[in-house]
PDB file of C-alpha atoms in Angstrom:
ATOM      1  CA  MET X 110      26.494  18.152  -4.605  1.00 43.00           C
ATOM      2  CA  LYS X 111      22.948  19.588  -4.244  1.00 46.00           C
ATOM      3  CA  THR X 112      22.609  19.800  -8.020  1.00 43.00           C
ATOM      4  CA  THR X 113      23.474  16.118  -8.383  1.00 48.00           C
ATOM      5  CA  THR X 114      20.966  15.131  -5.678  1.00 48.00           C
ATOM      6  CA  LEU X 115      18.216  17.164  -7.318  1.00 45.00           C
ATOM      7  CA  ALA X 116      18.992  15.585 -10.672  1.00 52.00           C
ATOM      8  CA  PHE X 117      18.598  12.119  -9.191  1.00 53.00           C
ATOM      9  CA  ASN X 118      15.359  13.061  -7.444  1.00 61.00           C
ATOM     10  CA  VAL X 119      13.652  14.010 -10.708  1.00 69.00           C
ATOM     11  CA  PHE X 120      14.381  10.601 -12.231  1.00 86.00           C
ATOM     12  CA  ASP X 121      11.249   8.528 -12.652  1.00 92.00           C
ATOM     13  CA  ASP X 122      10.902   5.087 -11.102  1.00 95.00           C
ATOM     14  CA  ASN X 123      11.716   3.188 -14.287  1.00 94.00           C
ATOM     15  CA  THR X 124      14.968   5.086 -14.782  1.00 95.00           C
ATOM     16  CA  LEU X 125      16.053   4.449 -11.198  1.00 96.00           C
ATOM     17  CA  TRP X 126      14.991   0.802 -11.436  1.00 97.00           C
ATOM     18  CA  ASN X 127      16.987   0.156 -14.576  1.00 96.00           C
ATOM     19  CA  ASN X 128      19.983   2.017 -13.144  1.00 96.00           C
ATOM     20  CA  LEU X 129      19.694  -0.213 -10.077  1.00 96.00           C
ATOM     21  CA  ILE X 130      19.681  -3.338 -12.262  1.00 97.00           C
ATOM     22  CA  ASN X 131      22.885  -2.054 -13.819  1.00 96.00           C
ATOM     23  CA  GLY X 132      24.471  -1.765 -10.376  1.00 96.00           C
ATOM     24  CA  ASP X 133      23.960   1.923  -9.562  1.00 96.00           C
ATOM     25  CA  GLU X 134      23.911   2.198  -5.775  1.00 96.00           C
ATOM     26  CA  LYS X 135      22.655   5.795  -5.787  1.00 95.00           C
ATOM     27  CA  SER X 136      19.514   4.816  -7.703  1.00 96.00           C
ATOM     28  CA  PHE X 137      18.986   1.918  -5.293  1.00 97.00           C
ATOM     29  CA  SER X 138      19.245   4.285  -2.316  1.00 96.00           C
ATOM     30  CA  LEU X 139      16.874   6.802  -3.871  1.00 96.00           C
ATOM     31  CA  LEU X 140      14.202   4.186  -4.490  1.00 96.00           C
ATOM     32  CA  PHE X 141      14.571   3.032  -0.902  1.00 97.00           C
ATOM     33  CA  GLU X 142      14.162   6.606   0.364  1.00 96.00           C
ATOM     34  CA  ARG X 143      11.266   7.296  -1.991  1.00 96.00           C
ATOM     35  CA  TYR X 144       9.140   4.339  -0.882  1.00 96.00           C
ATOM     36  CA  TYR X 145      10.290   3.375   2.590  1.00 96.00           C
ATOM     37  CA  ALA X 146       7.584   5.329   4.441  1.00 94.00           C
ATOM     38  CA  ASP X 147       4.808   3.940   2.221  1.00 92.00           C
ATOM     39  CA  LEU X 148       6.108   0.404   2.661  1.00 95.00           C
ATOM     40  CA  VAL X 149       6.297   0.757   6.440  1.00 94.00           C
ATOM     41  CA  ARG X 150       2.740   2.097   6.534  1.00 89.00           C
ATOM     42  CA  TYR X 151       1.469  -0.737   4.368  1.00 90.00           C
ATOM     43  CA  GLY X 152       3.472  -3.367   6.245  1.00 90.00           C
ATOM     44  CA  ASN X 153       2.043  -2.119   9.521  1.00 88.00           C
ATOM     45  CA  SER X 154      -1.425  -2.638   8.051  1.00 85.00           C
ATOM     46  CA  LEU X 155      -0.691  -6.367   7.806  1.00 86.00           C
ATOM     47  CA  SER X 156       1.288  -6.948  10.991  1.00 85.00           C
ATOM     48  CA  PRO X 157       1.249  -5.256  14.413  1.00 84.00           C
ATOM     49  CA  TYR X 158       4.960  -5.993  14.892  1.00 87.00           C
ATOM     50  CA  GLU X 159       6.667  -2.815  13.692  1.00 90.00           C
ATOM     51  CA  GLU X 160      10.245  -4.066  14.056  1.00 93.00           C
ATOM     52  CA  LYS X 161       9.468  -7.215  12.077  1.00 91.00           C
ATOM     53  CA  VAL X 162       7.818  -5.125   9.367  1.00 93.00           C
ATOM     54  CA  GLN X 163      10.942  -2.995   9.079  1.00 95.00           C
ATOM     55  CA  ASP X 164      13.068  -6.152   8.918  1.00 95.00           C
ATOM     56  CA  CYS X 165      10.857  -7.473   6.101  1.00 94.00           C
ATOM     57  CA  ILE X 166      11.301  -4.244   4.132  1.00 96.00           C
ATOM     58  CA  GLN X 167      15.054  -4.358   4.634  1.00 96.00           C
ATOM     59  CA  ASP X 168      15.045  -7.975   3.431  1.00 96.00           C
ATOM     60  CA  VAL X 169      13.067  -7.031   0.316  1.00 97.00           C
ATOM     61  CA  PHE X 170      15.583  -4.357  -0.625  1.00 97.00           C
ATOM     62  CA  THR X 171      18.515  -6.621   0.195  1.00 97.00           C
ATOM     63  CA  ASP X 172      17.113  -9.268  -2.166  1.00 96.00           C
ATOM     64  CA  ILE X 173      16.511  -6.654  -4.855  1.00 97.00           C
ATOM     65  CA  TRP X 174      20.153  -5.606  -4.714  1.00 97.00           C
ATOM     66  CA  VAL X 175      21.609  -9.108  -4.450  1.00 97.00           C
ATOM     67  CA  TYR X 176      19.455 -10.510  -7.264  1.00 96.00           C
ATOM     68  CA  ARG X 177      19.317  -7.344  -9.373  1.00 96.00           C
ATOM     69  CA  ASN X 178      20.724  -9.116 -12.420  1.00 94.00           C
ATOM     70  CA  SER X 179      17.659 -11.358 -12.588  1.00 95.00           C
ATOM     71  CA  LEU X 180      15.081  -8.583 -12.168  1.00 95.00           C
ATOM     72  CA  GLN X 181      12.727  -7.663 -14.989  1.00 93.00           C
ATOM     73  CA  SER X 182      13.353  -4.205 -16.398  1.00 91.00           C
ATOM     74  CA  SER X 183       9.698  -3.444 -17.129  1.00 90.00           C
ATOM     75  CA  VAL X 184       7.863  -3.366 -13.797  1.00 92.00           C
ATOM     76  CA  VAL X 185       5.624  -0.913 -11.996  1.00 93.00           C
ATOM     77  CA  VAL X 186       8.081  -0.226  -9.197  1.00 96.00           C
ATOM     78  CA  LYS X 187       5.649   0.874  -6.497  1.00 94.00           C
ATOM     79  CA  ALA X 188       3.337  -2.106  -7.089  1.00 94.00           C
ATOM     80  CA  TYR X 189       6.345  -4.466  -7.178  1.00 95.00           C
ATOM     81  CA  LEU X 190       7.640  -3.184  -3.838  1.00 96.00           C
ATOM     82  CA  LEU X 191       4.252  -3.287  -2.113  1.00 94.00           C
ATOM     83  CA  SER X 192       3.666  -6.815  -3.400  1.00 92.00           C
ATOM     84  CA  SER X 193       7.135  -7.954  -2.306  1.00 94.00           C
ATOM     85  CA  VAL X 194       6.571  -6.635   1.208  1.00 94.00           C
ATOM     86  CA  ARG X 195       3.189  -8.364   1.356  1.00 91.00           C
ATOM     87  CA  LYS X 196       4.722 -11.708   0.324  1.00 89.00           C
ATOM     88  CA  ARG X 197       7.596 -11.299   2.776  1.00 91.00           C
ATOM     89  CA  ILE X 198       5.167 -10.693   5.636  1.00 88.00           C
ATOM     90  CA  ALA X 199       3.167 -13.756   4.551  1.00 84.00           C
ATOM     91  CA  ARG X 200       6.338 -15.828   4.847  1.00 84.00           C
ATOM     92  CA  LEU X 201       6.991 -14.304   8.254  1.00 79.00           C
ATOM     93  CA  TYR X 202       3.529 -15.354   9.417  1.00 75.00           C
ATOM     94  CA  GLU X 203       4.056 -18.853   8.061  1.00 71.00           C
ATOM     95  CA  ARG X 204       7.438 -19.175   9.744  1.00 69.00           C
ATOM     96  CA  ASP X 205       6.074 -17.953  13.065  1.00 62.00           C
ATOM     97  CA  HIS X 206       3.081 -20.323  12.789  1.00 56.00           C
ATOM     98  CA  ILE X 207       0.622 -17.476  13.262  1.00 48.00           C
ATOM     99  CA  PHE X 208      -1.638 -19.307  10.859  1.00 45.00           C
ATOM    100  CA  ARG X 209      -1.415 -22.715   9.208  1.00 44.00           C
ATOM    101  CA  LYS X 210       0.761 -23.485   6.231  1.00 44.00           C
ATOM    102  CA  THR X 211      -0.092 -20.821   3.706  1.00 42.00           C
ATOM    103  CA  THR X 212       1.676 -18.485   1.338  1.00 43.00           C
ATOM    104  CA  THR X 213      -0.945 -15.733   1.264  1.00 47.00           C
ATOM    105  CA  THR X 214      -2.052 -13.078   3.708  1.00 48.00           C
ATOM    106  CA  ASP X 215      -5.762 -13.840   3.298  1.00 51.00           C
ATOM    107  CA  SER X 216      -6.144 -14.423   7.026  1.00 48.00           C
ATOM    108  CA  ILE X 217      -4.441 -11.234   8.127  1.00 53.00           C
ATOM    109  CA  ALA X 218      -6.702  -8.390   9.165  1.00 55.00           C
ATOM    110  CA  PHE X 219      -6.043  -5.070   7.485  1.00 63.00           C
ATOM    111  CA  LEU X 220      -5.101  -3.023  10.536  1.00 57.00           C
ATOM    112  CA  LEU X 221      -4.765   0.562   9.319  1.00 55.00           C
ATOM    113  CA  GLU X 222      -7.663   2.890  10.003  1.00 58.00           C
ATOM    114  CA  PHE X 223      -8.920   5.446   7.541  1.00 56.00           C
ATOM    115  CA  SER X 224      -9.039   9.018   8.753  1.00 56.00           C
ATOM    116  CA  VAL X 225     -10.548  11.521   6.332  1.00 52.00           C
ATOM    117  CA  GLU X 226      -9.092  14.933   7.090  1.00 52.00           C
ATOM    118  CA  HIS X 227     -11.489  17.437   8.636  1.00 46.00           C
ATOM    119  CA  ASP X 228      -9.601  20.255   6.902  1.00 47.00           C
ATOM    120  CA  LEU X 229     -11.227  19.233   3.629  1.00 47.00           C
ATOM    121  CA  ILE X 230     -14.565  20.519   4.851  1.00 48.00           C
ATOM    122  CA  ASP X 231     -15.709  23.758   6.447  1.00 51.00           C
ATOM    123  CA  ASP X 232     -16.289  24.302  10.134  1.00 52.00           C
ATOM    124  CA  ASP X 233     -19.892  23.181   9.953  1.00 55.00           C
ATOM    125  CA  TYR X 234     -20.476  20.765  12.836  1.00 55.00           C
ATOM    126  CA  ALA X 235     -22.968  18.629  10.902  1.00 56.00           C
ATOM    127  CA  ALA X 236     -20.501  18.225   8.026  1.00 58.00           C
ATOM    128  CA  LYS X 237     -17.794  17.066  10.400  1.00 64.00           C
ATOM    129  CA  GLU X 238     -20.189  14.571  11.933  1.00 70.00           C
ATOM    130  CA  LYS X 239     -20.817  13.135   8.458  1.00 66.00           C
ATOM    131  CA  VAL X 240     -17.077  12.766   7.868  1.00 66.00           C
ATOM    132  CA  LEU X 241     -16.693  10.952  11.183  1.00 73.00           C
ATOM    133  CA  HIS X 242     -19.508   8.683  10.038  1.00 73.00           C
ATOM    134  CA  LEU X 243     -17.654   8.030   6.754  1.00 72.00           C
ATOM    135  CA  ASN X 244     -14.527   7.087   8.698  1.00 75.00           C
ATOM    136  CA  LYS X 245     -16.565   4.564  10.672  1.00 81.00           C
ATOM    137  CA  LEU X 246     -18.102   3.139   7.479  1.00 81.00           C
ATOM    138  CA  LEU X 247     -14.646   2.712   5.954  1.00 82.00           C
ATOM    139  CA  ASN X 248     -13.188   1.054   9.009  1.00 82.00           C
ATOM    140  CA  ASP X 249     -16.159  -1.302   9.369  1.00 86.00           C
ATOM    141  CA  LEU X 250     -15.642  -2.754   5.879  1.00 88.00           C
ATOM    142  CA  PRO X 251     -14.366  -6.354   5.599  1.00 89.00           C
ATOM    143  CA  ALA X 252     -10.567  -6.442   5.687  1.00 86.00           C
ATOM    144  CA  ARG X 253     -10.079  -7.392   2.021  1.00 89.00           C
ATOM    145  CA  GLN X 254     -12.430  -4.659   0.774  1.00 91.00           C
ATOM    146  CA  LYS X 255     -10.714  -2.140   3.006  1.00 88.00           C
ATOM    147  CA  GLU X 256      -7.276  -3.165   1.756  1.00 89.00           C
ATOM    148  CA  ALA X 257      -8.400  -3.007  -1.883  1.00 91.00           C
ATOM    149  CA  ILE X 258      -9.758   0.519  -1.386  1.00 89.00           C
ATOM    150  CA  TYR X 259      -6.530   1.522   0.360  1.00 87.00           C
ATOM    151  CA  LEU X 260      -4.403   0.215  -2.508  1.00 90.00           C
ATOM    152  CA  ARG X 261      -6.628   1.847  -5.132  1.00 90.00           C
ATOM    153  CA  TYR X 262      -7.203   5.287  -3.647  1.00 84.00           C
ATOM    154  CA  HIS X 263      -4.246   5.805  -1.334  1.00 83.00           C
ATOM    155  CA  GLN X 264      -1.490   3.994  -3.217  1.00 87.00           C
ATOM    156  CA  GLY X 265      -2.893   4.639  -6.703  1.00 88.00           C
ATOM    157  CA  LEU X 266      -2.666   1.039  -7.928  1.00 93.00           C
ATOM    158  CA  THR X 267      -4.736  -0.230 -10.838  1.00 94.00           C
ATOM    159  CA  VAL X 268      -7.258  -3.040 -10.490  1.00 94.00           C
ATOM    160  CA  GLU X 269      -4.822  -5.338 -12.327  1.00 94.00           C
ATOM    161  CA  GLN X 270      -2.048  -4.525  -9.855  1.00 94.00           C
ATOM    162  CA  ILE X 271      -4.366  -5.011  -6.879  1.00 94.00           C
ATOM    163  CA  ALA X 272      -5.419  -8.400  -8.255  1.00 94.00           C
ATOM    164  CA  GLU X 273      -1.799  -9.475  -8.566  1.00 90.00           C
ATOM    165  CA  MET X 274      -0.969  -8.276  -5.062  1.00 88.00           C
ATOM    166  CA  LEU X 275      -3.931 -10.014  -3.460  1.00 88.00           C
ATOM    167  CA  ASP X 276      -3.337 -13.136  -5.559  1.00 86.00           C
ATOM    168  CA  VAL X 277      -6.829 -13.068  -7.071  1.00 90.00           C
ATOM    169  CA  ASN X 278      -8.101 -12.649 -10.621  1.00 94.00           C
ATOM    170  CA  TYR X 279      -9.098  -9.290 -12.079  1.00 95.00           C
ATOM    171  CA  GLN X 280     -12.821  -9.873 -11.556  1.00 96.00           C
ATOM    172  CA  SER X 281     -12.354 -10.751  -7.881  1.00 95.00           C
ATOM    173  CA  ALA X 282     -10.313  -7.589  -7.271  1.00 95.00           C
ATOM    174  CA  SER X 283     -12.898  -5.533  -9.118  1.00 95.00           C
ATOM    175  CA  ASN X 284     -15.646  -7.120  -7.027  1.00 95.00           C
ATOM    176  CA  LEU X 285     -13.825  -6.249  -3.797  1.00 94.00           C
ATOM    177  CA  LEU X 286     -13.658  -2.603  -4.830  1.00 93.00           C
ATOM    178  CA  HIS X 287     -17.223  -2.558  -6.137  1.00 92.00           C
ATOM    179  CA  ARG X 288     -18.699  -4.113  -2.997  1.00 93.00           C
ATOM    180  CA  GLY X 289     -16.732  -1.805  -0.718  1.00 91.00           C
ATOM    181  CA  LEU X 290     -17.743   1.309  -2.635  1.00 89.00           C
ATOM    182  CA  LEU X 291     -21.349   0.110  -2.908  1.00 89.00           C
ATOM    183  CA  SER X 292     -21.522  -0.262   0.878  1.00 87.00           C
ATOM    184  CA  LEU X 293     -20.147   3.240   1.307  1.00 84.00           C
ATOM    185  CA  ARG X 294     -22.470   4.810  -1.275  1.00 82.00           C
ATOM    186  CA  LYS X 295     -25.529   3.320   0.416  1.00 82.00           C
ATOM    187  CA  GLU X 296     -24.732   5.177   3.615  1.00 74.00           C
ATOM    188  CA  TRP X 297     -22.813   8.244   2.422  1.00 71.00           C
ATOM    189  CA  LYS X 298     -25.134  11.247   2.084  1.00 65.00           C
ATOM    190  CA  GLY X 299     -22.507  13.985   2.243  1.00 58.00           C
ATOM    191  CA  THR X 300     -22.150  16.740  -0.343  1.00 51.00           C
ATOM    192  CA  PHE X 301     -18.424  16.080  -0.817  1.00 56.00           C
ATOM    193  CA  SER X 302     -17.290  13.634  -3.470  1.00 60.00           C
ATOM    194  CA  LEU X 303     -16.772  10.213  -1.918  1.00 63.00           C
ATOM    195  CA  PHE X 304     -13.837   9.571  -4.280  1.00 60.00           C
ATOM    196  CA  LEU X 305     -12.146  12.865  -3.341  1.00 57.00           C
ATOM    197  CA  LEU X 306     -12.436  12.040   0.341  1.00 58.00           C
ATOM    198  CA  LEU X 307     -11.076   8.521  -0.180  1.00 65.00           C
ATOM    199  CA  SER X 308      -8.080   9.844  -2.109  1.00 59.00           C
ATOM    200  CA  ALA X 309      -7.346  12.338   0.643  1.00 51.00           C
ATOM    201  CA  SER X 310      -7.611   9.852   3.484  1.00 53.00           C
ATOM    202  CA  SER X 311      -4.662   9.451   5.815  1.00 50.00           C
ATOM    203  CA  PHE X 312      -3.684   6.378   7.800  1.00 47.00           C
TER     204      PHE X 312
END
């Protein structure tokens, strides 16, 4: 039984996705297990209601299974799931009248806070103070810039995928990233690579 589980776990996303489309419940379950924590974390960045976020994720996976025959076989699975959760939460906000008739999450604040790990630097007090300053710079960014940086450096999405998720064109997504990083570079004087620290941030 362990051998079978291990074999499934080494399957890439596309293999599991296409198996799912063909009705394989094990592949469906493995994709759910693989991305559930990331989806919860991202969903919680868009809504403070944890139970509703979990319901939205469950609904996304239910729809994927029910409508699997109509799914496209060539998708970037992680980006597809993150985008689906984002759209589901937008619908939740619309239904609950949290903001006026809209189908986007433009008005939702990005709630997660960056926290660059202190373990990445030595025990030098001044260095730690600089990292705390970087955390503050990150968390003071406008919500859309902060979300774009999160999707790029924490979730590993491309600019094209970020644009699709945020329902903007490529140039707008690129501008969000550029402006956010430009703001950080103006203030960041640390010796550590800004990009390394961003990639290692936790939420």
